[in-house]
PDB file of C-alpha atoms in Angstrom:
ATOM      1  CA  MET V 279      -0.772  28.738  34.758  1.00  0.00           C
ATOM      2  CA  GLN V 280      -1.887  31.176  32.090  1.00  0.00           C
ATOM      3  CA  ILE V 281      -3.102  34.699  32.874  1.00  0.00           C
ATOM      4  CA  SER V 282      -4.808  36.903  30.310  1.00  0.00           C
ATOM      5  CA  ARG V 283      -5.078  40.630  31.039  1.00  0.00           C
ATOM      6  CA  THR V 284      -6.144  41.740  27.565  1.00  0.00           C
ATOM      7  CA  PRO V 285      -9.431  43.690  27.537  1.00  0.00           C
ATOM      8  CA  ARG V 286     -12.074  41.523  25.965  1.00  0.00           C
ATOM      9  CA  THR V 287     -14.656  42.711  23.446  1.00  0.00           C
ATOM     10  CA  GLY V 288     -15.988  39.345  22.286  1.00  0.00           C
ATOM     11  CA  ALA V 289     -16.576  37.777  18.888  1.00  0.00           C
ATOM     12  CA  PRO V 290     -20.099  38.000  17.405  1.00  0.00           C
ATOM     13  CA  ALA V 291     -22.127  34.842  18.020  1.00  0.00           C
ATOM     14  CA  SER V 292     -23.299  32.919  14.972  1.00  0.00           C
ATOM     15  CA  SER V 293     -26.822  33.633  13.752  1.00  0.00           C
ATOM     16  CA  GLU V 294     -27.179  29.836  13.444  1.00  0.00           C
ATOM     17  CA  TRP V 295     -27.753  29.608  17.194  1.00  0.00           C
ATOM     18  CA  ILE V 296     -28.729  33.109  18.323  1.00  0.00           C
ATOM     19  CA  THR V 297     -31.625  35.469  17.699  1.00  0.00           C
ATOM     20  CA  GLY V 298     -30.429  39.047  18.081  1.00  0.00           C
ATOM     21  CA  GLY V 299     -26.933  40.164  19.011  1.00  0.00           C
ATOM     22  CA  ALA V 300     -24.529  38.327  21.307  1.00  0.00           C
ATOM     23  CA  PHE V 301     -20.752  38.320  21.767  1.00  0.00           C
ATOM     24  CA  ILE V 302     -18.569  35.471  23.020  1.00  0.00           C
ATOM     25  CA  ASP V 303     -15.255  35.541  24.899  1.00  0.00           C
ATOM     26  CA  GLU V 304     -13.561  32.138  25.132  1.00  0.00           C
ATOM     27  CA  LEU V 305     -12.150  31.966  28.662  1.00  0.00           C
ATOM     28  CA  ALA V 306     -11.104  28.317  28.635  1.00  0.00           C
ATOM     29  CA  THR V 307     -10.989  25.773  25.818  1.00  0.00           C
ATOM     30  CA  PRO V 308     -10.361  22.026  26.111  1.00  0.00           C
ATOM     31  CA  ALA V 309      -6.634  21.320  26.234  1.00  0.00           C
ATOM     32  CA  GLY V 310      -4.702  18.206  27.208  1.00  0.00           C
ATOM     33  CA  PRO V 311      -6.765  15.885  29.389  1.00  0.00           C
ATOM     34  CA  SER V 312      -9.254  18.658  30.231  1.00  0.00           C
ATOM     35  CA  ARG V 313     -12.505  18.736  28.272  1.00  0.00           C
ATOM     36  CA  THR V 314     -13.917  21.799  30.057  1.00  0.00           C
ATOM     37  CA  GLN V 315     -15.042  24.804  28.048  1.00  0.00           C
ATOM     38  CA  VAL V 316     -15.855  28.180  29.617  1.00  0.00           C
ATOM     39  CA  ASP V 317     -17.268  31.115  27.657  1.00  0.00           C
ATOM     40  CA  SER V 318     -18.431  34.555  28.728  1.00  0.00           C
ATOM     41  CA  VAL V 319     -21.412  35.511  26.581  1.00  0.00           C
ATOM     42  CA  ARG V 320     -22.895  39.029  26.446  1.00  0.00           C
ATOM     43  CA  PHE V 321     -26.461  39.277  25.109  1.00  0.00           C
ATOM     44  CA  GLU V 322     -27.941  42.491  23.808  1.00  0.00           C
ATOM     45  CA  PRO V 323     -31.527  43.331  24.907  1.00  0.00           C
ATOM     46  CA  GLY V 324     -33.976  40.855  23.399  1.00  0.00           C
ATOM     47  CA  ALA V 325     -31.272  38.403  22.281  1.00  0.00           C
ATOM     48  CA  ARG V 326     -31.679  34.702  23.054  1.00  0.00           C
ATOM     49  CA  THR V 327     -30.411  31.323  21.919  1.00  0.00           C
ATOM     50  CA  ARG V 328     -32.342  28.847  19.817  1.00  0.00           C
ATOM     51  CA  TRP V 329     -33.809  25.784  21.508  1.00  0.00           C
ATOM     52  CA  HIS V 330     -30.851  23.462  22.066  1.00  0.00           C
ATOM     53  CA  HIS V 331     -29.345  20.809  24.317  1.00  0.00           C
ATOM     54  CA  HIS V 332     -25.845  19.767  25.389  1.00  0.00           C
ATOM     55  CA  PRO V 333     -24.529  16.174  25.402  1.00  0.00           C
ATOM     56  CA  LEU V 334     -23.264  16.417  29.006  1.00  0.00           C
ATOM     57  CA  GLY V 335     -25.258  19.395  30.264  1.00  0.00           C
ATOM     58  CA  GLN V 336     -24.195  22.936  31.086  1.00  0.00           C
ATOM     59  CA  VAL V 337     -23.914  25.410  33.975  1.00  0.00           C
ATOM     60  CA  LEU V 338     -24.804  29.088  33.496  1.00  0.00           C
ATOM     61  CA  VAL V 339     -23.691  31.790  35.949  1.00  0.00           C
ATOM     62  CA  VAL V 340     -25.088  35.290  35.452  1.00  0.00           C
ATOM     63  CA  THR V 341     -22.302  37.860  35.949  1.00  0.00           C
ATOM     64  CA  ASP V 342     -24.179  41.003  34.890  1.00  0.00           C
ATOM     65  CA  GLY V 343     -27.810  41.880  34.330  1.00  0.00           C
ATOM     66  CA  THR V 344     -30.894  39.674  34.315  1.00  0.00           C
ATOM     67  CA  ALA V 345     -31.339  36.509  32.263  1.00  0.00           C
ATOM     68  CA  LEU V 346     -34.296  34.452  31.110  1.00  0.00           C
ATOM     69  CA  VAL V 347     -34.037  30.660  30.867  1.00  0.00           C
ATOM     70  CA  GLN V 348     -36.574  27.967  30.049  1.00  0.00           C
ATOM     71  CA  ARG V 349     -36.472  24.201  29.754  1.00  0.00           C
ATOM     72  CA  ARG V 350     -38.810  22.430  27.364  1.00  0.00           C
ATOM     73  CA  GLY V 351     -42.167  22.037  29.089  1.00  0.00           C
ATOM     74  CA  GLY V 352     -41.316  24.447  31.911  1.00  0.00           C
ATOM     75  CA  SER V 353     -42.020  28.118  32.552  1.00  0.00           C
ATOM     76  CA  VAL V 354     -39.710  31.016  31.709  1.00  0.00           C
ATOM     77  CA  GLU V 355     -37.473  31.610  34.740  1.00  0.00           C
ATOM     78  CA  THR V 356     -35.696  34.851  35.710  1.00  0.00           C
ATOM     79  CA  ILE V 357     -32.130  34.623  37.033  1.00  0.00           C
ATOM     80  CA  ARG V 358     -30.071  37.618  38.150  1.00  0.00           C
ATOM     81  CA  THR V 359     -26.460  38.561  38.783  1.00  0.00           C
ATOM     82  CA  GLY V 360     -24.844  35.871  40.944  1.00  0.00           C
ATOM     83  CA  ASP V 361     -27.532  33.285  40.218  1.00  0.00           C
ATOM     84  CA  SER V 362     -26.629  30.026  38.510  1.00  0.00           C
ATOM     85  CA  VAL V 363     -28.580  27.280  36.792  1.00  0.00           C
ATOM     86  CA  ARG V 364     -27.565  23.714  35.979  1.00  0.00           C
ATOM     87  CA  ILE V 365     -28.991  22.297  32.767  1.00  0.00           C
ATOM     88  CA  GLU V 366     -29.073  18.517  32.573  1.00  0.00           C
ATOM     89  CA  ALA V 367     -27.572  16.455  29.773  1.00  0.00           C
ATOM     90  CA  GLY V 368     -29.912  16.298  26.784  1.00  0.00           C
ATOM     91  CA  GLU V 369     -32.370  18.810  28.294  1.00  0.00           C
ATOM     92  CA  TRP V 370     -33.875  21.074  25.613  1.00  0.00           C
ATOM     93  CA  HIS V 371     -33.749  24.716  26.725  1.00  0.00           C
ATOM     94  CA  TRP V 372     -32.969  28.307  25.746  1.00  0.00           C
ATOM     95  CA  HIS V 373     -31.528  31.316  27.554  1.00  0.00           C
ATOM     96  CA  GLY V 374     -30.954  34.983  26.864  1.00  0.00           C
ATOM     97  CA  ALA V 375     -31.380  38.596  27.941  1.00  0.00           C
ATOM     98  CA  THR V 376     -34.605  40.315  28.938  1.00  0.00           C
ATOM     99  CA  PRO V 377     -36.317  42.576  26.380  1.00  0.00           C
ATOM    100  CA  ASP V 378     -35.107  45.721  28.117  1.00  0.00           C
ATOM    101  CA  GLY V 379     -31.519  45.065  29.228  1.00  0.00           C
ATOM    102  CA  GLU V 380     -28.159  43.514  28.391  1.00  0.00           C
ATOM    103  CA  MET V 381     -27.025  40.370  30.202  1.00  0.00           C
ATOM    104  CA  THR V 382     -23.725  38.527  30.522  1.00  0.00           C
ATOM    105  CA  HIS V 383     -23.287  34.974  31.759  1.00  0.00           C
ATOM    106  CA  LEU V 384     -20.597  32.360  32.018  1.00  0.00           C
ATOM    107  CA  ALA V 385     -21.366  29.159  30.117  1.00  0.00           C
ATOM    108  CA  ILE V 386     -19.497  26.177  31.544  1.00  0.00           C
ATOM    109  CA  GLU V 387     -19.674  22.704  30.067  1.00  0.00           C
ATOM    110  CA  GLU V 388     -17.687  19.514  29.689  1.00  0.00           C
ATOM    111  CA  LEU V 389     -17.380  18.249  26.123  1.00  0.00           C
ATOM    112  CA  PRO V 390     -17.706  14.505  25.476  1.00  0.00           C
ATOM    113  CA  GLU V 391     -14.747  12.455  24.300  1.00  0.00           C
ATOM    114  CA  ASP V 392     -16.379  11.798  20.931  1.00  0.00           C
ATOM    115  CA  GLY V 393     -16.364  15.510  20.100  1.00  0.00           C
ATOM    116  CA  ARG V 394     -20.139  16.011  20.032  1.00  0.00           C
ATOM    117  CA  THR V 395     -21.346  19.575  20.530  1.00  0.00           C
ATOM    118  CA  ALA V 396     -24.692  21.179  21.314  1.00  0.00           C
ATOM    119  CA  GLU V 397     -27.612  20.315  19.033  1.00  0.00           C
ATOM    120  CA  PHE V 398     -29.752  23.289  18.007  1.00  0.00           C
ATOM    121  CA  GLY V 399     -33.421  23.221  17.088  1.00  0.00           C
ATOM    122  CA  ASP V 400     -35.970  25.877  16.229  1.00  0.00           C
ATOM    123  CA  ALA V 401     -35.633  29.567  17.008  1.00  0.00           C
ATOM    124  CA  VAL V 402     -37.452  30.804  20.111  1.00  0.00           C
ATOM    125  CA  THR V 403     -40.447  32.718  18.804  1.00  0.00           C
ATOM    126  CA  ASP V 404     -41.482  36.118  20.123  1.00  0.00           C
ATOM    127  CA  ALA V 405     -44.530  34.454  21.667  1.00  0.00           C
ATOM    128  CA  GLU V 406     -42.401  31.866  23.493  1.00  0.00           C
ATOM    129  CA  TYR V 407     -39.918  34.526  24.559  1.00  0.00           C
ATOM    130  CA  GLY V 408     -42.480  36.865  26.055  1.00  0.00           C
ATOM    131  CA  VAL V 409     -45.374  34.609  27.025  1.00  0.00           C
ATOM    132  CA  GLU V 410     -44.473  34.212  30.712  1.00  0.00           C
ATOM    133  CA  TYR V 411     -41.886  36.931  31.327  1.00  0.00           C
ATOM    134  CA  THR V 412     -43.086  39.331  34.054  1.00  0.00           C
ATOM    135  CA  GLY V 413     -39.905  41.303  34.679  1.00  0.00           C
ATOM    136  CA  GLU V 414     -39.469  45.000  35.243  1.00  0.00           C
ATOM    137  CA  ALA V 415     -39.927  46.170  31.655  1.00  0.00           C
ATOM    138  CA  ASP V 416     -42.229  49.164  31.178  1.00  0.00           C
ATOM    139  CA  THR V 417     -45.620  47.811  30.159  1.00  0.00           C
ATOM    140  CA  THR V 418     -47.682  50.949  30.740  1.00  0.00           C
ATOM    141  CA  THR V 419     -48.190  51.455  26.998  1.00  0.00           C
ATOM    142  CA  ALA V 420     -48.880  47.822  26.162  1.00  0.00           C
ATOM    143  CA  GLU V 421     -52.226  47.115  24.570  1.00  0.00           C
ATOM    144  CA  ALA V 422     -54.690  44.930  26.430  1.00  0.00           C
ATOM    145  CA  GLU V 423     -54.867  41.289  25.432  1.00  0.00           C
ATOM    146  CA  PRO V 424     -57.886  40.549  23.230  1.00  0.00           C
ATOM    147  CA  PRO V 425     -60.515  38.364  24.939  1.00  0.00           C
ATOM    148  CA  MET V 426     -60.249  35.797  22.129  1.00  0.00           C
ATOM    149  CA  SER V 427     -57.701  34.949  19.486  1.00  0.00           C
ATOM    150  CA  ARG V 428     -57.522  32.448  16.626  1.00  0.00           C
ATOM    151  CA  VAL V 429     -54.166  31.313  15.323  1.00  0.00           C
ATOM    152  CA  ILE V 430     -53.592  28.856  12.487  1.00  0.00           C
ATOM    153  CA  VAL V 431     -50.857  26.508  13.702  1.00  0.00           C
ATOM    154  CA  LEU V 432     -50.981  24.074  10.767  1.00  0.00           C
ATOM    155  CA  ASP V 433     -52.516  24.211   7.289  1.00  0.00           C
ATOM    156  CA  GLN V 434     -51.640  20.858   5.717  1.00  0.00           C
ATOM    157  CA  LYS V 435     -52.645  19.972   2.163  1.00  0.00           C
ATOM    158  CA  LEU V 436     -53.326  16.269   1.640  1.00  0.00           C
ATOM    159  CA  PRO V 437     -51.914  14.562  -1.466  1.00  0.00           C
ATOM    160  CA  GLU V 438     -55.351  13.494  -2.699  1.00  0.00           C
ATOM    161  CA  PRO V 439     -59.014  13.850  -1.722  1.00  0.00           C
ATOM    162  CA  LEU V 440     -59.808  11.778   1.353  1.00  0.00           C
ATOM    163  CA  ALA V 441     -63.239  10.431   2.254  1.00  0.00           C
ATOM    164  CA  THR V 442     -63.150  11.026   6.008  1.00  0.00           C
ATOM    165  CA  HIS V 443     -66.124   9.580   7.845  1.00  0.00           C
ATOM    166  CA  ARG V 444     -64.751   9.824  11.342  1.00  0.00           C
ATOM    167  CA  VAL V 445     -61.843  11.178  13.364  1.00  0.00           C
ATOM    168  CA  GLU V 446     -60.384   9.087  16.167  1.00  0.00           C
ATOM    169  CA  ILE V 447     -58.524  11.111  18.818  1.00  0.00           C
ATOM    170  CA  ARG V 448     -56.040   9.353  21.055  1.00  0.00           C
ATOM    171  CA  ARG V 449     -54.024  10.697  23.979  1.00  0.00           C
ATOM    172  CA  ILE V 450     -50.644   8.980  23.685  1.00  0.00           C
ATOM    173  CA  THR V 451     -47.902   9.010  26.295  1.00  0.00           C
ATOM    174  CA  ILE V 452     -44.335   7.836  25.643  1.00  0.00           C
ATOM    175  CA  ALA V 453     -41.999   7.190  28.557  1.00  0.00           C
ATOM    176  CA  PRO V 454     -38.853   9.325  29.015  1.00  0.00           C
ATOM    177  CA  GLY V 455     -36.098   8.334  26.613  1.00  0.00           C
ATOM    178  CA  TYR V 456     -38.219   5.788  24.719  1.00  0.00           C
ATOM    179  CA  ALA V 457     -38.003   5.715  20.909  1.00  0.00           C
ATOM    180  CA  ALA V 458     -41.184   4.694  19.075  1.00  0.00           C
ATOM    181  CA  GLY V 459     -39.166   3.261  16.186  1.00  0.00           C
ATOM    182  CA  LEU V 460     -39.642   3.269  12.427  1.00  0.00           C
ATOM    183  CA  HIS V 461     -43.368   3.091  11.629  1.00  0.00           C
ATOM    184  CA  VAL V 462     -46.040   3.732   8.982  1.00  0.00           C
ATOM    185  CA  HIS V 463     -49.707   4.748   9.368  1.00  0.00           C
ATOM    186  CA  ASN V 464     -52.529   3.587   7.090  1.00  0.00           C
ATOM    187  CA  GLY V 465     -54.026   7.082   7.070  1.00  0.00           C
ATOM    188  CA  PRO V 466     -52.981  10.672   7.767  1.00  0.00           C
ATOM    189  CA  VAL V 467     -52.338  11.503  11.404  1.00  0.00           C
ATOM    190  CA  PHE V 468     -52.173  14.954  12.947  1.00  0.00           C
ATOM    191  CA  GLY V 469     -50.735  15.519  16.404  1.00  0.00           C
ATOM    192  CA  SER V 470     -50.436  18.215  19.067  1.00  0.00           C
ATOM    193  CA  ILE V 471     -47.900  18.014  21.916  1.00  0.00           C
ATOM    194  CA  GLU V 472     -49.463  18.513  25.353  1.00  0.00           C
ATOM    195  CA  THR V 473     -46.495  17.969  27.689  1.00  0.00           C
ATOM    196  CA  GLY V 474     -42.849  16.952  27.436  1.00  0.00           C
ATOM    197  CA  SER V 475     -40.817  16.848  24.237  1.00  0.00           C
ATOM    198  CA  ALA V 476     -39.890  14.543  21.370  1.00  0.00           C
ATOM    199  CA  VAL V 477     -37.659  14.402  18.305  1.00  0.00           C
ATOM    200  CA  TYR V 478     -39.746  13.822  15.166  1.00  0.00           C
ATOM    201  CA  GLN V 479     -38.398  12.843  11.747  1.00  0.00           C
ATOM    202  CA  ILE V 480     -39.905  11.740   8.455  1.00  0.00           C
ATOM    203  CA  GLU V 481     -37.450   9.395   6.724  1.00  0.00           C
ATOM    204  CA  GLY V 482     -35.167  11.379   4.421  1.00  0.00           C
ATOM    205  CA  GLU V 483     -35.986  14.732   6.034  1.00  0.00           C
ATOM    206  CA  ALA V 484     -34.381  16.699   8.860  1.00  0.00           C
ATOM    207  CA  ALA V 485     -35.309  15.885  12.458  1.00  0.00           C
ATOM    208  CA  VAL V 486     -37.234  18.511  14.417  1.00  0.00           C
ATOM    209  CA  ALA V 487     -37.748  19.035  18.145  1.00  0.00           C
ATOM    210  CA  LEU V 488     -41.350  19.178  19.346  1.00  0.00           C
ATOM    211  CA  GLY V 489     -42.565  20.688  22.610  1.00  0.00           C
ATOM    212  CA  PRO V 490     -45.859  21.750  24.227  1.00  0.00           C
ATOM    213  CA  GLY V 491     -48.145  23.432  21.702  1.00  0.00           C
ATOM    214  CA  ASP V 492     -46.218  22.192  18.663  1.00  0.00           C
ATOM    215  CA  VAL V 493     -48.151  20.307  15.985  1.00  0.00           C
ATOM    216  CA  PHE V 494     -47.086  17.714  13.436  1.00  0.00           C
ATOM    217  CA  HIS V 495     -48.402  15.681  10.505  1.00  0.00           C
ATOM    218  CA  GLU V 496     -47.586  12.031   9.757  1.00  0.00           C
ATOM    219  CA  PRO V 497     -48.637  11.373   6.123  1.00  0.00           C
ATOM    220  CA  GLU V 498     -50.393   8.188   5.106  1.00  0.00           C
ATOM    221  CA  GLY V 499     -48.022   5.412   4.015  1.00  0.00           C
ATOM    222  CA  VAL V 500     -44.858   7.427   4.709  1.00  0.00           C
ATOM    223  CA  ARG V 501     -42.052   5.972   6.826  1.00  0.00           C
ATOM    224  CA  ILE V 502     -41.679   7.890  10.076  1.00  0.00           C
ATOM    225  CA  ALA V 503     -38.060   7.390  11.080  1.00  0.00           C
ATOM    226  CA  ARG V 504     -38.189   8.870  14.592  1.00  0.00           C
ATOM    227  CA  PHE V 505     -40.626   9.830  17.279  1.00  0.00           C
ATOM    228  CA  ASP V 506     -38.287   9.741  20.257  1.00  0.00           C
ATOM    229  CA  ALA V 507     -39.404  10.949  23.670  1.00  0.00           C
ATOM    230  CA  GLN V 508     -36.785  13.076  25.407  1.00  0.00           C
ATOM    231  CA  GLN V 509     -35.789  12.969  29.080  1.00  0.00           C
ATOM    232  CA  ASP V 510     -39.095  14.486  30.184  1.00  0.00           C
ATOM    233  CA  GLY V 511     -41.177  12.008  28.172  1.00  0.00           C
ATOM    234  CA  VAL V 512     -44.002  13.202  25.938  1.00  0.00           C
ATOM    235  CA  THR V 513     -47.803  13.227  25.886  1.00  0.00           C
ATOM    236  CA  PHE V 514     -49.682  14.260  22.769  1.00  0.00           C
ATOM    237  CA  LEU V 515     -53.087  14.088  21.128  1.00  0.00           C
ATOM    238  CA  GLY V 516     -53.184  12.126  17.867  1.00  0.00           C
ATOM    239  CA  TYR V 517     -55.995  12.786  15.369  1.00  0.00           C
ATOM    240  CA  PHE V 518     -56.535   9.806  13.035  1.00  0.00           C
ATOM    241  CA  LEU V 519     -58.574  10.574   9.891  1.00  0.00           C
ATOM    242  CA  LEU V 520     -60.440   7.417   8.907  1.00  0.00           C
ATOM    243  CA  ALA V 521     -62.680   6.303   6.061  1.00  0.00           C
ATOM    244  CA  ASP V 522     -65.858   4.323   6.703  1.00  0.00           C
ATOM    245  CA  GLY V 523     -65.088   0.809   7.987  1.00  0.00           C
ATOM    246  CA  VAL V 524     -61.342   1.495   8.358  1.00  0.00           C
ATOM    247  CA  ASN V 525     -59.518   1.239  11.667  1.00  0.00           C
ATOM    248  CA  ALA V 526     -56.272   3.009  12.469  1.00  0.00           C
ATOM    249  CA  GLU V 527     -53.294   0.721  11.931  1.00  0.00           C
ATOM    250  CA  LEU V 528     -49.653   1.163  12.803  1.00  0.00           C
ATOM    251  CA  VAL V 529     -47.039  -0.927  10.988  1.00  0.00           C
ATOM    252  CA  PHE V 530     -43.422  -1.345  12.071  1.00  0.00           C
ATOM    253  CA  PRO V 531     -41.538  -2.347   8.896  1.00  0.00           C
ATOM    254  CA  ASN V 532     -38.161  -4.038   9.063  1.00  0.00           C
ATOM    255  CA  GLN V 533     -35.380  -1.486   8.874  1.00  0.00           C
ATOM    256  CA  ASP V 534     -32.916  -1.912   6.025  1.00  0.00           C
TER     257      ASP V 534
END
């Protein structure tokens, strides 16, 4: 048995996985046969993690304040002191404080035998962070939402002029956990995620996590190393730019 009575102030969390300020107290670290890790994490107002997932999942228990948590494809949920949430293995998510108050939670997880840790993706944008939060923050001075908005989500330059005579749009669904495999398109393809999530990677570049609303570009003739549906599967619209008399083709080359 080991008892610690030292007042805890916490070590600053790395900016590699947090937006804003957060402080971590390690309450239990894997030792001997145990692979359980327990941290107490205090978030300053507005602070939140990046999108990430854990190899074997995680349990969060709010010990002070109000927290926001969201899984990929789901709505932003509010959890309060005493509430807990179980995050499944491999489930992309984020969590953090509300815009107007500090929050502290326990983060409990079992680490795998191979030493893998959480994988982090993109930062949670201000739009993602606030889009569905309806907590108790003072909104009396907030400006009304405009009746229409236009946002450029992708401005992709093509390597050379393309004679596009038609655009073929496909709704494509990939089953949970299924990997599309290495492939090449005979023309540029643009995509927009509707539901679920996927890991996308052009060969030789870093992998990125895609969720609802995210867009991507698969260049003509370039090897796409990964388009792997996650546990919730993925559905997206694919826009195939085609010249006259050309049909969209997908080639699966032999992997070296």
